[in-house]
Tab-separated table of C-alpha atoms in Angstrom:
chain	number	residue	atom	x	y	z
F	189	UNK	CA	80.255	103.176	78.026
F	190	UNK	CA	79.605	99.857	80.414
F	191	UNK	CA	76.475	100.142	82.539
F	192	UNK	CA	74.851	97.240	84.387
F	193	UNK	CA	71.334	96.836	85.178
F	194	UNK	CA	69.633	94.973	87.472
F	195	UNK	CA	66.069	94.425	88.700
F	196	UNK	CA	64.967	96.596	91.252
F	197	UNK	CA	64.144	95.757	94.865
F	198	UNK	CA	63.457	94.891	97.311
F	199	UNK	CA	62.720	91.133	97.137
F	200	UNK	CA	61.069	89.706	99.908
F	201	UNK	CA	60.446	85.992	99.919
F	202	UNK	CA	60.294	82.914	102.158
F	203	UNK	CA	62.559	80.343	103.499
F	204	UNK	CA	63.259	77.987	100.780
F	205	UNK	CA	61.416	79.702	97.869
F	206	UNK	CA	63.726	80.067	94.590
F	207	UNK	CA	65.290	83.162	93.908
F	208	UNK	CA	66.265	84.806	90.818
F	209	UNK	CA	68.154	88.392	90.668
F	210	UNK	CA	68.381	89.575	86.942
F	211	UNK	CA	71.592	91.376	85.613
F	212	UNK	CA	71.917	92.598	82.500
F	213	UNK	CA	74.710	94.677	80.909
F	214	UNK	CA	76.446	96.677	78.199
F	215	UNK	CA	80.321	96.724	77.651
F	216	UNK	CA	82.431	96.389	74.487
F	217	UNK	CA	85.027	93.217	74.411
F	218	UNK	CA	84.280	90.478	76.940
F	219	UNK	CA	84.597	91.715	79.917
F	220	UNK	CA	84.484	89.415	83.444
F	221	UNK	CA	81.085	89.194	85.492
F	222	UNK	CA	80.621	89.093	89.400
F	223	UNK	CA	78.152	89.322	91.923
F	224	UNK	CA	78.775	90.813	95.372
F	225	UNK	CA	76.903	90.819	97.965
F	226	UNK	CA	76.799	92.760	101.099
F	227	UNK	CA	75.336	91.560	104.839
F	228	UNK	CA	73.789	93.738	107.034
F	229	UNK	CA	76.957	95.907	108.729
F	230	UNK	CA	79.609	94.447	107.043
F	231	UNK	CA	81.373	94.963	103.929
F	232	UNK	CA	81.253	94.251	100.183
F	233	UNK	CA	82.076	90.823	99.313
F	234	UNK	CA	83.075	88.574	96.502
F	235	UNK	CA	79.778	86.117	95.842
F	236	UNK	CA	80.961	84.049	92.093
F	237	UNK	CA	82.532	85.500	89.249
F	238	UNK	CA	82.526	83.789	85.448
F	239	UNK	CA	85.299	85.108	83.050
F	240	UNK	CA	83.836	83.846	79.810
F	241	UNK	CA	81.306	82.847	77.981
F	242	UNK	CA	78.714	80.009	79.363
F	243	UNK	CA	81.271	79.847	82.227
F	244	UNK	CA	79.028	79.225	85.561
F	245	UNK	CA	79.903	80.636	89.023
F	246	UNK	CA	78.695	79.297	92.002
F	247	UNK	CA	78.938	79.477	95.578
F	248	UNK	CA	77.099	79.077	98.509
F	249	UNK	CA	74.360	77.466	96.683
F	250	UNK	CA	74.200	81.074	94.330
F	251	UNK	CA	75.214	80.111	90.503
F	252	UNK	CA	74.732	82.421	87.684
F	253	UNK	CA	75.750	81.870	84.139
F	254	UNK	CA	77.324	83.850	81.958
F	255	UNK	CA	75.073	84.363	78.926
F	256	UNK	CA	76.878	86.719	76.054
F	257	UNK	CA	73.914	86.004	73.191
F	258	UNK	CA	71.567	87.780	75.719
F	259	UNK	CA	74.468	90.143	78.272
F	260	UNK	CA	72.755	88.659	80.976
F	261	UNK	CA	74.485	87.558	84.707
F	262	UNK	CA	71.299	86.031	86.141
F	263	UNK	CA	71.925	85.425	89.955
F	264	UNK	CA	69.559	82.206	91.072
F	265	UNK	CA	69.293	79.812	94.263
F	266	UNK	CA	67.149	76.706	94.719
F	267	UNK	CA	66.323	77.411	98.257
F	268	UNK	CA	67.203	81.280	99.983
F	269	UNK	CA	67.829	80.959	103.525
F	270	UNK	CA	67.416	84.053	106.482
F	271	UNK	CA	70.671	84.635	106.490
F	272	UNK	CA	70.601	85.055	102.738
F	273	UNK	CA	69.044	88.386	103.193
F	274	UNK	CA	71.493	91.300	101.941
F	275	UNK	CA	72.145	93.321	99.298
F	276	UNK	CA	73.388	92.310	96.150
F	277	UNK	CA	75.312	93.617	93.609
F	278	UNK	CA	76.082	92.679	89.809
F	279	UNK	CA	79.122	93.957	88.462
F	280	UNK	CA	81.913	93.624	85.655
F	281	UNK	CA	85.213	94.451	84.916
F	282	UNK	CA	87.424	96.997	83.767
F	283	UNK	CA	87.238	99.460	86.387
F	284	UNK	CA	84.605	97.545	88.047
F	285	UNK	CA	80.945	98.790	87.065
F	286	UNK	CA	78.294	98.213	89.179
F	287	UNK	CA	74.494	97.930	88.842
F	288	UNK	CA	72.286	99.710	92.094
F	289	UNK	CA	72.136	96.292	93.990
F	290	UNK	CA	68.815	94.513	95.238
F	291	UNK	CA	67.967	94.243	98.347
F	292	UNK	CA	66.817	90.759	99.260
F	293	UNK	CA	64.536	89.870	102.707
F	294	UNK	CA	64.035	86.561	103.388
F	295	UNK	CA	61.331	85.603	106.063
F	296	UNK	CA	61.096	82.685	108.455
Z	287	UNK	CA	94.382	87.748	108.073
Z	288	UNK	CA	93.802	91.562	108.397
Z	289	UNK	CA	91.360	92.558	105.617
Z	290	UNK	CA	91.312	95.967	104.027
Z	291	UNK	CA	90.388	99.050	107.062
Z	292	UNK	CA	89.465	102.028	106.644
Z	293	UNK	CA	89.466	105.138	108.373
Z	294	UNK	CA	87.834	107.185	110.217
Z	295	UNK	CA	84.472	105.095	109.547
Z	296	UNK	CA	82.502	108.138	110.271
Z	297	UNK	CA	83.279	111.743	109.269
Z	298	UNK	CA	80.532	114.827	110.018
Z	299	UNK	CA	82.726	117.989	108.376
Z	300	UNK	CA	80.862	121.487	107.215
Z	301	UNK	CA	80.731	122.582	104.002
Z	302	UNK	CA	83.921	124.240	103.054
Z	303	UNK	CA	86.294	121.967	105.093
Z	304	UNK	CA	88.823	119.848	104.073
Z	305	UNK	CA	88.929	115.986	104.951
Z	306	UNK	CA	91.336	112.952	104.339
Z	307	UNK	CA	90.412	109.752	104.338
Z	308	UNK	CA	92.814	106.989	104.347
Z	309	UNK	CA	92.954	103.144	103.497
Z	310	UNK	CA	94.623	100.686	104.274
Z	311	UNK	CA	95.060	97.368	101.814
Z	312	UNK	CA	96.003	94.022	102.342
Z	313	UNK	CA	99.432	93.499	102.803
Z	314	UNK	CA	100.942	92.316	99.228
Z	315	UNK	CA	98.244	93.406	97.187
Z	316	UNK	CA	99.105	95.180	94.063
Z	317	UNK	CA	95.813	96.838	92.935
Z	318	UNK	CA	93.852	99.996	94.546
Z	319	UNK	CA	90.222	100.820	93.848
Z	320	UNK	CA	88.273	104.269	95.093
Z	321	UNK	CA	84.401	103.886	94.901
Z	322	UNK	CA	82.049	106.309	95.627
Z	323	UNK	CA	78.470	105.015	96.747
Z	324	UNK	CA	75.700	107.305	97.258
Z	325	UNK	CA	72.458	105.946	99.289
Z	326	UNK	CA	70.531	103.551	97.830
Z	327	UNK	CA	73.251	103.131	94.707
Z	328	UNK	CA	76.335	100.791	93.902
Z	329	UNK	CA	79.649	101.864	93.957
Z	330	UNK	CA	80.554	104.586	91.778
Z	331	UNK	CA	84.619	103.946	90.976
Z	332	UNK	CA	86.696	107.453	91.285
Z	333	UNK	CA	90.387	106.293	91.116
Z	334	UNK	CA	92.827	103.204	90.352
Z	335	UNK	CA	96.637	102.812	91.859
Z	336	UNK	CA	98.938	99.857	90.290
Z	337	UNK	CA	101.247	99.795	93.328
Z	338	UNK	CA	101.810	103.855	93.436
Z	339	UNK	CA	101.053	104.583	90.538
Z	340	UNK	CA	97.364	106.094	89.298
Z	341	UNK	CA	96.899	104.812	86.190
Z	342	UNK	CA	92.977	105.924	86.172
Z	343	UNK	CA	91.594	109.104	87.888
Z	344	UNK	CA	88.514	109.284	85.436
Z	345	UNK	CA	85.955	109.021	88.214
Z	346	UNK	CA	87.176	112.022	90.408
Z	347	UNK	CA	84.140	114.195	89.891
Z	348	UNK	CA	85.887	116.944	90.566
Z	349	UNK	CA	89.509	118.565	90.770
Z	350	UNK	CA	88.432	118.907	94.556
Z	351	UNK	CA	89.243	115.352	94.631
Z	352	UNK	CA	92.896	113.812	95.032
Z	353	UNK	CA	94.271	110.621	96.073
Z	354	UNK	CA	97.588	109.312	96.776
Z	355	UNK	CA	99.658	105.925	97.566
Z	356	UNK	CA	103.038	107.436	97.699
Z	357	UNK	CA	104.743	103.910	98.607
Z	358	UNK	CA	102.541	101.391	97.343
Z	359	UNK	CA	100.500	100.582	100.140
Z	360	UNK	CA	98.389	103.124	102.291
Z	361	UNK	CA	96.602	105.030	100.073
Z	362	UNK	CA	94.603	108.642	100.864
Z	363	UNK	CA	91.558	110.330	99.663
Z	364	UNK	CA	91.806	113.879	99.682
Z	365	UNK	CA	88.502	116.349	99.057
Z	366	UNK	CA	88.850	119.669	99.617
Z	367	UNK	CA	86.284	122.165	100.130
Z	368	UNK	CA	83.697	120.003	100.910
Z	369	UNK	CA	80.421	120.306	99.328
Z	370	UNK	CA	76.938	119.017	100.558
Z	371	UNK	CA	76.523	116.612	97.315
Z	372	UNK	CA	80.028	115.290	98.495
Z	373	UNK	CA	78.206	113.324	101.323
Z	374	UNK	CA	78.783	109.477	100.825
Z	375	UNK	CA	79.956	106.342	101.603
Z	376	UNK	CA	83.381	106.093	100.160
Z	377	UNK	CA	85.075	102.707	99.510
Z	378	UNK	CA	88.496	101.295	99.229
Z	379	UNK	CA	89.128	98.187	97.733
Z	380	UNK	CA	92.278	95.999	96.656
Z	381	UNK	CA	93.062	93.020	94.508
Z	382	UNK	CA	96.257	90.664	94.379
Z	383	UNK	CA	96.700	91.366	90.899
Z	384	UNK	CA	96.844	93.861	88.030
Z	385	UNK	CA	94.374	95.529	86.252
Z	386	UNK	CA	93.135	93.521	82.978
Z	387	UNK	CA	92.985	90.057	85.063
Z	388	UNK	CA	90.088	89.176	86.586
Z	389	UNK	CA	90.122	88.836	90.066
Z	390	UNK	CA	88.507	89.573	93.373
Z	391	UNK	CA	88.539	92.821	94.671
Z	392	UNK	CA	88.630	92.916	98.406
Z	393	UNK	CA	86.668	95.880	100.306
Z	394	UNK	CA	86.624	97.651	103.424
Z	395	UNK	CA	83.998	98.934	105.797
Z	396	UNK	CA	84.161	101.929	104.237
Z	397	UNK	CA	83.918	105.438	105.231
Z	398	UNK	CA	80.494	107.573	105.890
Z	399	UNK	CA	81.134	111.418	105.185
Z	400	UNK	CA	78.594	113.423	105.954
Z	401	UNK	CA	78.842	117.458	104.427
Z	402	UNK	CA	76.589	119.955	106.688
């Protein structure tokens, strides 16, 4: 069946270091990729998405391409901010599987 | 605009009881999701409504577990009996569109349920 994978937390960095969150995953067919993320006492929310192949999402300053030679969703940003820290999710389509999230901190 | 709610946000029930949680969707929006997320996990998906009907109850761990959306919008979770490994945070979630396009799904606060 689909699964999703992602690296496990938590991830603590620094104002303005890089961040990268790997995804990987397993389905049959091409399904659609997304990242959510959740903030501290609020709800899940849409992040990017990507549809196809080499199709990039972005948002916020988050992109993450959609890789089908290696099933991989890699979440990055140039510069995380404090109020980047949350906890975020990879996911794809059809019935919506998601990975275990990672838990970012970002300190001042 | 109102986003998807959720209620009660908080449910303590003993093992054995019966509880109903309900959610409410955006108005308009066609698609239904059910997640179950345990601690430290992603959401788990139970159950899927197309307006009222459940086209996908393959993620109900159990035939304790029942959901409805008799009219196309509000939708219930039903578990009966309540069991300690029932304890969760369980999530509604709706989309604009149907199933097989790929869209956002939009998700409320959830509900915590707690099983003494």
């Amino acid at each position: 069946g689909n699964s999703v994978t992602q690296m496990e937390g938590p991830v603590t960095l620094s104002e303005e270091a890089f961040l990268t969150i790997n995804c990987t995953y397993t389905a049959t067919g091409y399904p659609s990729l997304f990242w959510y993320v959740q903030y501290p006492g609020e709800g899940l929310q849409l992040l990017l998405k990507a549809t196809k192949a080499d199709d990039k999402g972005s948002n916020k300053g988050f992109e993450a391409t959609y890789r089908k030679e290696t099933t991989s969703f890699h979440l990055e940003k140039g510069s995380v901010q404090v109020s980047d820290s949350a906890v975020y999710f990879c996911a794809l389509s059809d019935r919506s599987t998601f990975g275990d999230g990672t838990t970012l901190t970002v300190k001042p | 605009g109102a986003g998807v709610s959720q209620s009660p946000r908080y449910k303590v029930a003993k093992r054995g009881q019966d509880v109903a949680l309900r959610c409410d969707p955006i108005s308009g929006h066609v698609s239904l999701f059910w997640y179950q997320q345990a601690l430290g996990q992603g959401p788990e998906f139970l159950t899927y409504f197309q307006n009222e009907a459940q086209l996908d109850k393959s993620g109900l761990p159990s035939d304790r577990f029942f959901a409805e959306r008799p009219e196309g919008s509000v939708s219930t979770l039903k578990i009966q009996r309540t069991q300690q490994e029932d304890s969760a945070v369980y999530l509604c979630a709706s989309s604009l569109a149907t199933s097989g396009v790929p869209n956002e799904q939009f998700f409320g606060p959830g509900t915590r349920l707690t099983v003494l």
